[in-house]
Each structure stands twice: as structure tokens, then as C-alpha cells.
CSV table of C-alpha atoms in Angstrom, one decimal:
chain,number,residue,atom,x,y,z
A,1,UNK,CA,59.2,132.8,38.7
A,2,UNK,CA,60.5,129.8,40.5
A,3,UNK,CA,57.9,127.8,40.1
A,4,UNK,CA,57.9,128.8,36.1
A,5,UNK,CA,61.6,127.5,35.9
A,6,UNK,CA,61.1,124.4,37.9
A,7,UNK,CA,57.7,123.6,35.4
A,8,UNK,CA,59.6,124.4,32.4
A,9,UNK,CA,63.1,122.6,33.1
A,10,UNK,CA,60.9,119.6,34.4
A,11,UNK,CA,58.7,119.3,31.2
A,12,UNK,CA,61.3,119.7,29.1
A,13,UNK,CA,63.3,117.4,29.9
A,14,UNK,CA,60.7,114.7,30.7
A,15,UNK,CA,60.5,115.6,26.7
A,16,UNK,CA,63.9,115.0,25.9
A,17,UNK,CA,63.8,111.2,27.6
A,18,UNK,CA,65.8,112.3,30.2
A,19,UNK,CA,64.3,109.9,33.4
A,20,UNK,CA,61.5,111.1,35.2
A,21,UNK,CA,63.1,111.0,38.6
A,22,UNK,CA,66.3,112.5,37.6
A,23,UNK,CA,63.9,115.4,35.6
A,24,UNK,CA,62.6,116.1,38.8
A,25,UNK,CA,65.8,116.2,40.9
A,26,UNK,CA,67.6,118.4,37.8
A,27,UNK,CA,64.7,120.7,38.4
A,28,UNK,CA,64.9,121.2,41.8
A,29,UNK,CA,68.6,121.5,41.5
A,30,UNK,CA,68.6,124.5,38.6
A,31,UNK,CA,65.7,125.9,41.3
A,32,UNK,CA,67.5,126.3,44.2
A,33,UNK,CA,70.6,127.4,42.1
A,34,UNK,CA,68.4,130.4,40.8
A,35,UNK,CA,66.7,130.7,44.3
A,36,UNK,CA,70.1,131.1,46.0
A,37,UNK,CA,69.1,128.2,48.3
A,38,UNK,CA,71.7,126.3,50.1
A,39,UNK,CA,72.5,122.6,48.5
A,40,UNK,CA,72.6,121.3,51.2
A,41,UNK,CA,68.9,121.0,51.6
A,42,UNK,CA,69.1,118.4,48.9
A,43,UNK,CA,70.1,115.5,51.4
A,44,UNK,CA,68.4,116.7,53.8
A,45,UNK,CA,65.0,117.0,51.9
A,46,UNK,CA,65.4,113.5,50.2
A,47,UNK,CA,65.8,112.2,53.4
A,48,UNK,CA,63.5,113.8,55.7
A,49,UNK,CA,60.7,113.1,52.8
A,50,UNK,CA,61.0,109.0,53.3
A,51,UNK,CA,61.4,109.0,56.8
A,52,UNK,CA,58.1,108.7,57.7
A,53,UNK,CA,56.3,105.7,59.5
A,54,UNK,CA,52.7,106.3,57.9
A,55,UNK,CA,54.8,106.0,54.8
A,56,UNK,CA,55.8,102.6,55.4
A,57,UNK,CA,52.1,101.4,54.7
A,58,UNK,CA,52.8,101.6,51.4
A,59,UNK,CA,55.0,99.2,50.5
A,60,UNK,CA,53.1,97.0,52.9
A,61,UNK,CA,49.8,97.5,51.1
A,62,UNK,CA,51.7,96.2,47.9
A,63,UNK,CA,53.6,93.2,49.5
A,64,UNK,CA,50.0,92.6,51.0
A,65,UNK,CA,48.3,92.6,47.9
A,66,UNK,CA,51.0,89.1,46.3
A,67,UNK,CA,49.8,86.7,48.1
A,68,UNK,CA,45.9,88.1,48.5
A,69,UNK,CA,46.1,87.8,44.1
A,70,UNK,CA,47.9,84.5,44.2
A,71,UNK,CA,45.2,83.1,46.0
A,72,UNK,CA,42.3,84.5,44.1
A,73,UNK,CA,43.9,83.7,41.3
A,74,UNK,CA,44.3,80.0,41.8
A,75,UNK,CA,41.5,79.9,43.9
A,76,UNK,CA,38.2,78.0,41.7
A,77,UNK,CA,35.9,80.5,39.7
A,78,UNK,CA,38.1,83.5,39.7
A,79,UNK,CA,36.5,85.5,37.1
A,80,UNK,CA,39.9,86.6,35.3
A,81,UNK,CA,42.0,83.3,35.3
A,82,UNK,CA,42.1,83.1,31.8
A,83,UNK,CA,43.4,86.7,31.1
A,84,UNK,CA,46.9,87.6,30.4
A,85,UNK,CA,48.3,89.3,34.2
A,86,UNK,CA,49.8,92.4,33.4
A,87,UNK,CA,52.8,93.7,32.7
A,88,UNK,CA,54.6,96.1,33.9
A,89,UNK,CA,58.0,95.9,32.4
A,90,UNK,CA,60.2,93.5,30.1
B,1,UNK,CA,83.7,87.4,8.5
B,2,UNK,CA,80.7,88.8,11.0
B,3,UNK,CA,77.8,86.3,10.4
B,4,UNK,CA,75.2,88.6,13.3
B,5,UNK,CA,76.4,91.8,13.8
B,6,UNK,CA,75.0,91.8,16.9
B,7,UNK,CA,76.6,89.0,18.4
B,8,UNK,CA,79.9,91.3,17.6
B,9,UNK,CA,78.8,94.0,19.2
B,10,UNK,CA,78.6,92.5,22.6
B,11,UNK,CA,82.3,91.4,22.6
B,12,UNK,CA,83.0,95.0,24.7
B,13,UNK,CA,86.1,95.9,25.7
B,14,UNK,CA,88.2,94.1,28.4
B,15,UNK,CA,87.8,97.4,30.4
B,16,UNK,CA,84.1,97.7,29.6
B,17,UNK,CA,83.6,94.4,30.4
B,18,UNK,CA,84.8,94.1,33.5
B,19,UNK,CA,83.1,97.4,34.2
B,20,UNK,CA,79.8,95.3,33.4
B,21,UNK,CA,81.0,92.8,35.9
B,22,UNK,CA,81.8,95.0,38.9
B,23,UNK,CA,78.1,96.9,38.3
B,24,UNK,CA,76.7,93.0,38.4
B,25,UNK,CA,77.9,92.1,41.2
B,26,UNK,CA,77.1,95.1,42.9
B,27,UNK,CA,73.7,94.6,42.1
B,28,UNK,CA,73.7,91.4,43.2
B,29,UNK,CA,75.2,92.9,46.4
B,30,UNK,CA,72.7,96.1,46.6
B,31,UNK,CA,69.8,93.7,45.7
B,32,UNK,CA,70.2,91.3,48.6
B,33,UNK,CA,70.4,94.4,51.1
B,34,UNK,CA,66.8,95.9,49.6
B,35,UNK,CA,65.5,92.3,50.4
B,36,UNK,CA,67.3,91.9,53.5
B,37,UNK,CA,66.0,95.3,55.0
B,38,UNK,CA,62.6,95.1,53.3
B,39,UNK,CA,62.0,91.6,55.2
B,40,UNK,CA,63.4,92.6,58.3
B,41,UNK,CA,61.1,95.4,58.0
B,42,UNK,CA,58.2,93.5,57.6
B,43,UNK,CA,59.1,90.6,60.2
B,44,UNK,CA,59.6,93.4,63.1
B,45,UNK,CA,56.4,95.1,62.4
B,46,UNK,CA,54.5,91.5,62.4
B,47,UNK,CA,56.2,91.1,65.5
B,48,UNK,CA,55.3,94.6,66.8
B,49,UNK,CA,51.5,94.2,66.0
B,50,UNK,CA,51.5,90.8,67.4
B,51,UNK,CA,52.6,92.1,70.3
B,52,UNK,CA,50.7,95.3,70.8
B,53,UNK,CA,47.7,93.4,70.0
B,54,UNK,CA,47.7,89.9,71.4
B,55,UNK,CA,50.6,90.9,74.4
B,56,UNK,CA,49.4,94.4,75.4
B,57,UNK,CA,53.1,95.1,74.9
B,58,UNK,CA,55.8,96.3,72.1
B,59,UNK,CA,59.2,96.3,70.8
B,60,UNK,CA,60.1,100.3,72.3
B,61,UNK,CA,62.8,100.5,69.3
B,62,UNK,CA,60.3,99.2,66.7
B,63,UNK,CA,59.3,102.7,65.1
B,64,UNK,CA,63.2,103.9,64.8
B,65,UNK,CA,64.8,100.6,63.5
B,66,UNK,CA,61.8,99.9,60.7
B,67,UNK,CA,62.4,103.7,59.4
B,68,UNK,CA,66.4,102.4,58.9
B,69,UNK,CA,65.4,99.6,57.7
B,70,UNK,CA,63.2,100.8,54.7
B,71,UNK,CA,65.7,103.9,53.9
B,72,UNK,CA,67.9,101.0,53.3
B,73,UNK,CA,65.4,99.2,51.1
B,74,UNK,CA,63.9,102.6,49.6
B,75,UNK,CA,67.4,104.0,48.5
B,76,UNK,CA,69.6,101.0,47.3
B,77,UNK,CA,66.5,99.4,45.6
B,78,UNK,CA,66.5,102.8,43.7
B,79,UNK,CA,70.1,102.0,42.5
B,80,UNK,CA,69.0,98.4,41.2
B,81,UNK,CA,66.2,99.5,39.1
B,82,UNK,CA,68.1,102.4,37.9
B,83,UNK,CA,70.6,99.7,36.6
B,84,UNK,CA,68.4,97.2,35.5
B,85,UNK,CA,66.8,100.5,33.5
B,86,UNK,CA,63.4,100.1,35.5
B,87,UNK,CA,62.9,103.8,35.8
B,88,UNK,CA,59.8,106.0,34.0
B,89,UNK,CA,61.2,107.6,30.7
B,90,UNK,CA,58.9,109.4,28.1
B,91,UNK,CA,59.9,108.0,24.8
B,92,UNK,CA,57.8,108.6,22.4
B,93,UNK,CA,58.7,112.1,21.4
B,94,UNK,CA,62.3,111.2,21.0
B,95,UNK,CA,61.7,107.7,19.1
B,96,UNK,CA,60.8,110.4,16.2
B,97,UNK,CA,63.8,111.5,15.5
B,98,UNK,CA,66.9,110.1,14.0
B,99,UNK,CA,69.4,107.5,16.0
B,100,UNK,CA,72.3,109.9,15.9
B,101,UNK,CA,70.1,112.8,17.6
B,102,UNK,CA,68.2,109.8,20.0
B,103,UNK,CA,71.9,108.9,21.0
B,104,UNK,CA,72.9,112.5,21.6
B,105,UNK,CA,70.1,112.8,24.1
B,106,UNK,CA,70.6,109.6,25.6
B,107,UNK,CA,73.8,110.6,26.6
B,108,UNK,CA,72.8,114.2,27.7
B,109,UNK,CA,70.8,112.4,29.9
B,110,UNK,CA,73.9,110.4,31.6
B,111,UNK,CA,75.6,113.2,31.9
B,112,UNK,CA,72.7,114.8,34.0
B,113,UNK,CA,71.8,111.7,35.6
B,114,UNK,CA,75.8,112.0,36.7
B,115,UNK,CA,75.5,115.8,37.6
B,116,UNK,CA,72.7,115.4,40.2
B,117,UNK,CA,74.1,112.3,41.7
B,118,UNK,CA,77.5,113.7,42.1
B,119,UNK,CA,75.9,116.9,43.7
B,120,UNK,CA,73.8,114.6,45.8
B,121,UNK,CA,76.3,112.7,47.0
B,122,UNK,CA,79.0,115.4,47.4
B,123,UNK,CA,76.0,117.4,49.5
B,124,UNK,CA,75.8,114.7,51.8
B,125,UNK,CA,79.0,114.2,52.1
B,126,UNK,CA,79.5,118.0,52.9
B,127,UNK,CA,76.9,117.6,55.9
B,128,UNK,CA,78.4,114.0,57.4
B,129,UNK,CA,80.2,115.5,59.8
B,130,UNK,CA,76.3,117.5,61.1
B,131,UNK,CA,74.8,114.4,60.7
B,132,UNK,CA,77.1,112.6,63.2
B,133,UNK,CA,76.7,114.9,65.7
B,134,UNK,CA,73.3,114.9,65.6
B,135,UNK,CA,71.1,112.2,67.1
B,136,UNK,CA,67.9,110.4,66.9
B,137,UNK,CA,65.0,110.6,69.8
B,138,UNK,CA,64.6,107.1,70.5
B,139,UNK,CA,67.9,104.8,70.2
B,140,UNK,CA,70.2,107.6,70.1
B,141,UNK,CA,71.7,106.8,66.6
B,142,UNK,CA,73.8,109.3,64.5
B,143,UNK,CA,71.4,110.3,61.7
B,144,UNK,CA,74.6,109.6,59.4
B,145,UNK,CA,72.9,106.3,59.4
B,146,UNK,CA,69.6,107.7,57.5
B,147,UNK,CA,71.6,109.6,54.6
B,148,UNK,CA,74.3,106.5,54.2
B,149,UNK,CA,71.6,104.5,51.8
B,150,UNK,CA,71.6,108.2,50.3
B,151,UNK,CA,75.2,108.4,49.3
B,152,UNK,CA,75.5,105.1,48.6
B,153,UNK,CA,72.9,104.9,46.0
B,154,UNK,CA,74.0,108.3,44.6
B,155,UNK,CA,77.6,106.6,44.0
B,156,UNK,CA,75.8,103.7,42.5
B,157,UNK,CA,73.8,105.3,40.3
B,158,UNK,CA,77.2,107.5,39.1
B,159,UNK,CA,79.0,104.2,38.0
B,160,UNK,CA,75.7,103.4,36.6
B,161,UNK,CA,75.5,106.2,34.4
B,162,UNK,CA,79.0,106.0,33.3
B,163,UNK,CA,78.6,102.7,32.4
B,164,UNK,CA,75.9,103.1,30.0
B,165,UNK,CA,77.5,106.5,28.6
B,166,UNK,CA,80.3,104.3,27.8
B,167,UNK,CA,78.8,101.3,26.7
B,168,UNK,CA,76.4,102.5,24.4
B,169,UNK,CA,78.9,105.2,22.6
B,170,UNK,CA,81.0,102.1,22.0
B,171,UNK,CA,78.3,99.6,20.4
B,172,UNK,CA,76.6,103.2,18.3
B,173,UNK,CA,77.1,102.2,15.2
B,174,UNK,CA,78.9,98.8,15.0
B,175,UNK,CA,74.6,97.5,14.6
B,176,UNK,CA,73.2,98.3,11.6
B,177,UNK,CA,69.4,99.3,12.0
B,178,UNK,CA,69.8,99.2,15.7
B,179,UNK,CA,67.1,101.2,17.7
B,180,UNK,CA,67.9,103.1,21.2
B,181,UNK,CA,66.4,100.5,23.2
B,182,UNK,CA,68.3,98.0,21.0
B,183,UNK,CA,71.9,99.5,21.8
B,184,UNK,CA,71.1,99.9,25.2
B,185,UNK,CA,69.7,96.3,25.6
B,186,UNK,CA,72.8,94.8,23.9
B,187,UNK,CA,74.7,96.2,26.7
B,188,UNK,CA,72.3,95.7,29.4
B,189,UNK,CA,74.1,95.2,33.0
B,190,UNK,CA,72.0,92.7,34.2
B,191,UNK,CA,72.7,89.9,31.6
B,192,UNK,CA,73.2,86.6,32.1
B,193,UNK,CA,76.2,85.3,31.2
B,194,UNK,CA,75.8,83.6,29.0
B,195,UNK,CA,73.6,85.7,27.2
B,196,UNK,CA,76.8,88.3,26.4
């Protein structure tokens, strides 16, 4: 039943442009409301979830990646130089 | 006379305005933090391989510090691309319908960008006095220190939210034929300024 009210609350506002992140959280929230959950989980969840070394690889892998395309991308007979990069946002 | 109606709608009120101003420079602030902890991050985890590797040493605090370090980043670079309107929205469903009902939902989802923020924030705040007592493994550090970037970024994002509430219920309506993202771009936080 939980599960069926986090899914729907989620979805629908995803729907109603309502930000992904805050969709998810507002979810959770309406969740643990209805579950009788203490709140304070909320902090302690958010927090616990991050703090994770592995975890740290990730941004790693990413700031790894800049300099790695900068270089192929200037670098003589890269395939793409003539494309149009991508991107992400405005 | 109004020769671009646009150009009118971004005189905002001296209140507004210097809202706008405050949220700048706390970016401003919040960004150089996220860099700050992201490239000590980085520099003490080059250090620590170098060391474990090349030394057959390491840094014994290494681990504990980093994991600060990118809750730091993590959280108050969450705040900055909230404000700078970074984040993952689904649009095209709502872009059908009319600007009045597109504006209603826009600031339905302030409000409940404001509601879980403020029970974030009010959460943590409700467990600070746990989280000071309790300690971590290595350095011995109050945990407090891992939910701060929480609570700070939950109040940032709550000034955020307000912000836009406000800004875009005063510019609705003074542009003709203005879209969502229009309105919201006219009072974008982030602008230069002498773009306002």
C-alpha cells in the first residue's frame, strides 16, 4: 500500500513539473506520514545515503573524464572535432 | 511610454531586488565552498594514493575528512543548481496547458519545494542536539558536522523557493505572450548585472 502511494504521489507530480528531486523527497515525506514513521529519519537517511567512500568515485570518474576529452579533442585526427559537443543545459 | 515590455518587467521591486541580490551573493558564497571542498577532496585523495602507492604509507584521517569534504560539495552544490534552476523537471505535459494554470503549478511546486525543505531542515534541527553527542570512529568529530551542509542547503533552497514564488507572481502578466520559462528567466537569480 506504501509502495502504491509513494509510486503514485511520485508520478504525479513528476507530471505536474513539480522537480524531480523534490518529487521524490515529497513522496517519501507523504510515505512515512501514512507509514507512521518517525521524521526524523529524513536527515538521517539523506545523510547516511552520501556518506559513503566507494561513492566518492563518482564524481571522480567525471572530473576524470575533462581533461581525458580535452585532450582527445584537440589532440590531431580525433574523429568528432568537427561536431557540435553536447549540451546539457542553457 | 514602455517601448519592450520586457525590459519593464525586470525593474522588480526594491524589496525583490535586493532579495535577488542577497540569493547572488550567496551563491557566489555557496559556490566557492562546493569548489573549495570538491578540490580539497580531490588533492587529499591524490595525496593519499601517492602515498599508499609510491610511500607504502597514508594519511590515517584521509577516509573521514574526504567524506566531510564532499557532503560539503554534494549538499551546497545542490543549493547552487537549485538556484541557477539546474534541476530535472518534466515539462512537456504542463507546456500544454494555458499560462494561468502553468503559473498555478509552478507555484504549487514552490510551495512544496518550501514544505520539504522546511521539514528537512526543522528535522535536523530537531536531532542536533543527538548528533553532537554522537561521534565519528576515526577523528572523533561530532556528526553535527555531516548534517550541517544538510541544513544549510535546506535553508538555501527555502529562500530559493520564496524567491521565485515571489518573483514570478510579480512579473505574471506585466509580459505579454510570455511563456513559463520566459517569466522565470526574466527573473533569473544568477543574472549579470547588467543584464537586469
Amino acid at each position: 500500500m506504501i509502495s502504491l502511494i509513494l509510486l503514485a504521489i511520485m508520478v504525479s507530480l513528476m507530471a505536474l513539473r513539480v522537480p524531480v528531486s523534490i518529487s521524490i523527497g515529497i513522496a517519501v515525506l507523504v510515505a512515512l506520514i501514512v507509514g507512521d514513521f518517525p521524521l526524523d529519519v529524513i536527515p538521517h537517511l539523506m545523510t547516511d545515503g552520501l556518506d559513503s567512500f566507494p561513492l566518492l568515485a563518482v564524481p571522480f570518474f567525471v572530473l576524470a573524464g575533462n581533461p581525458l576529452l580535452y585532450f582527445m579533442w584537440n589532440s590531431p585526427g580525433f574523429p568528432f572535432q568537427d561536431a557540435e559537443p553536447v549540451r546539457l543545459c542553457d | 511610454m514602455i517601448a519592450n515590455p520586457a525590459i519593464a518587467a525586470s525593474q522588480l521591486p526594491q524589496g525583490l531586488a535586493l532579495f535577488r541580490r542577497a540569493l547572488r551573493w550567496v551563491g557566489v558564497v555557496e559556490l566557492i565552498i562546493a569548489v573549495t571542498a570538491f578540490s580539497c577532496t580531490v588533492a587529499l585523495n591524490i595525496i593519499q594514493i601517492s602515498l599508499r602507492y609510491a610511500f607504502d604509507t597514508s594519511i590515517w584521517w584521509a577516509q573521514e575528512v574526504s567524506l566531510l569534504m564532499m557532503m560539503i560539495a554534494y549538499y551546497v552544490g545542490i543549493s547552487c543548481v537549485f538556484r541557477a534552476r539546474h534541476y530535472v523537471i518534466i515539462h512537456f505535459l504542463v507546456e500544454r496547458f494555458p499560462l494561468r494554470t502553468q503559473l498555478y503549478l509552478y507555484y504549487f511546486a514552490q510551495m512544496l519545494t518550501i514544505v520539504f525543505c522546511s521539514v528537512v531542515l526543522f528535522e535536523s534541527i530537531g536531532i542536533t542536539e543527538e548528533l553532537l553527542t554522537t561521534y565519528t570512529v576515526i577523528m572523533h568529530l561530532p556528526i553535527f558536522y555531516w548534517t550541517l551542509p544538510l541544513m544549510i542547503a535546506s535553508a538555501s533552497m527555502i529562500a530559493t523557493s520564496v524567491y521565485y514564488f515571489w518573483a514570478v507572481w510579480n512579473v505574471a502578466g506585466r509580459i505579454p505572450g510570455a511563456t513559463l520559462p520566459s517569466l522565470e528567466a526574466e527573473v533569473f537569480v544568477d543574472k549579470e548585472p547588467h543584464e537586469i
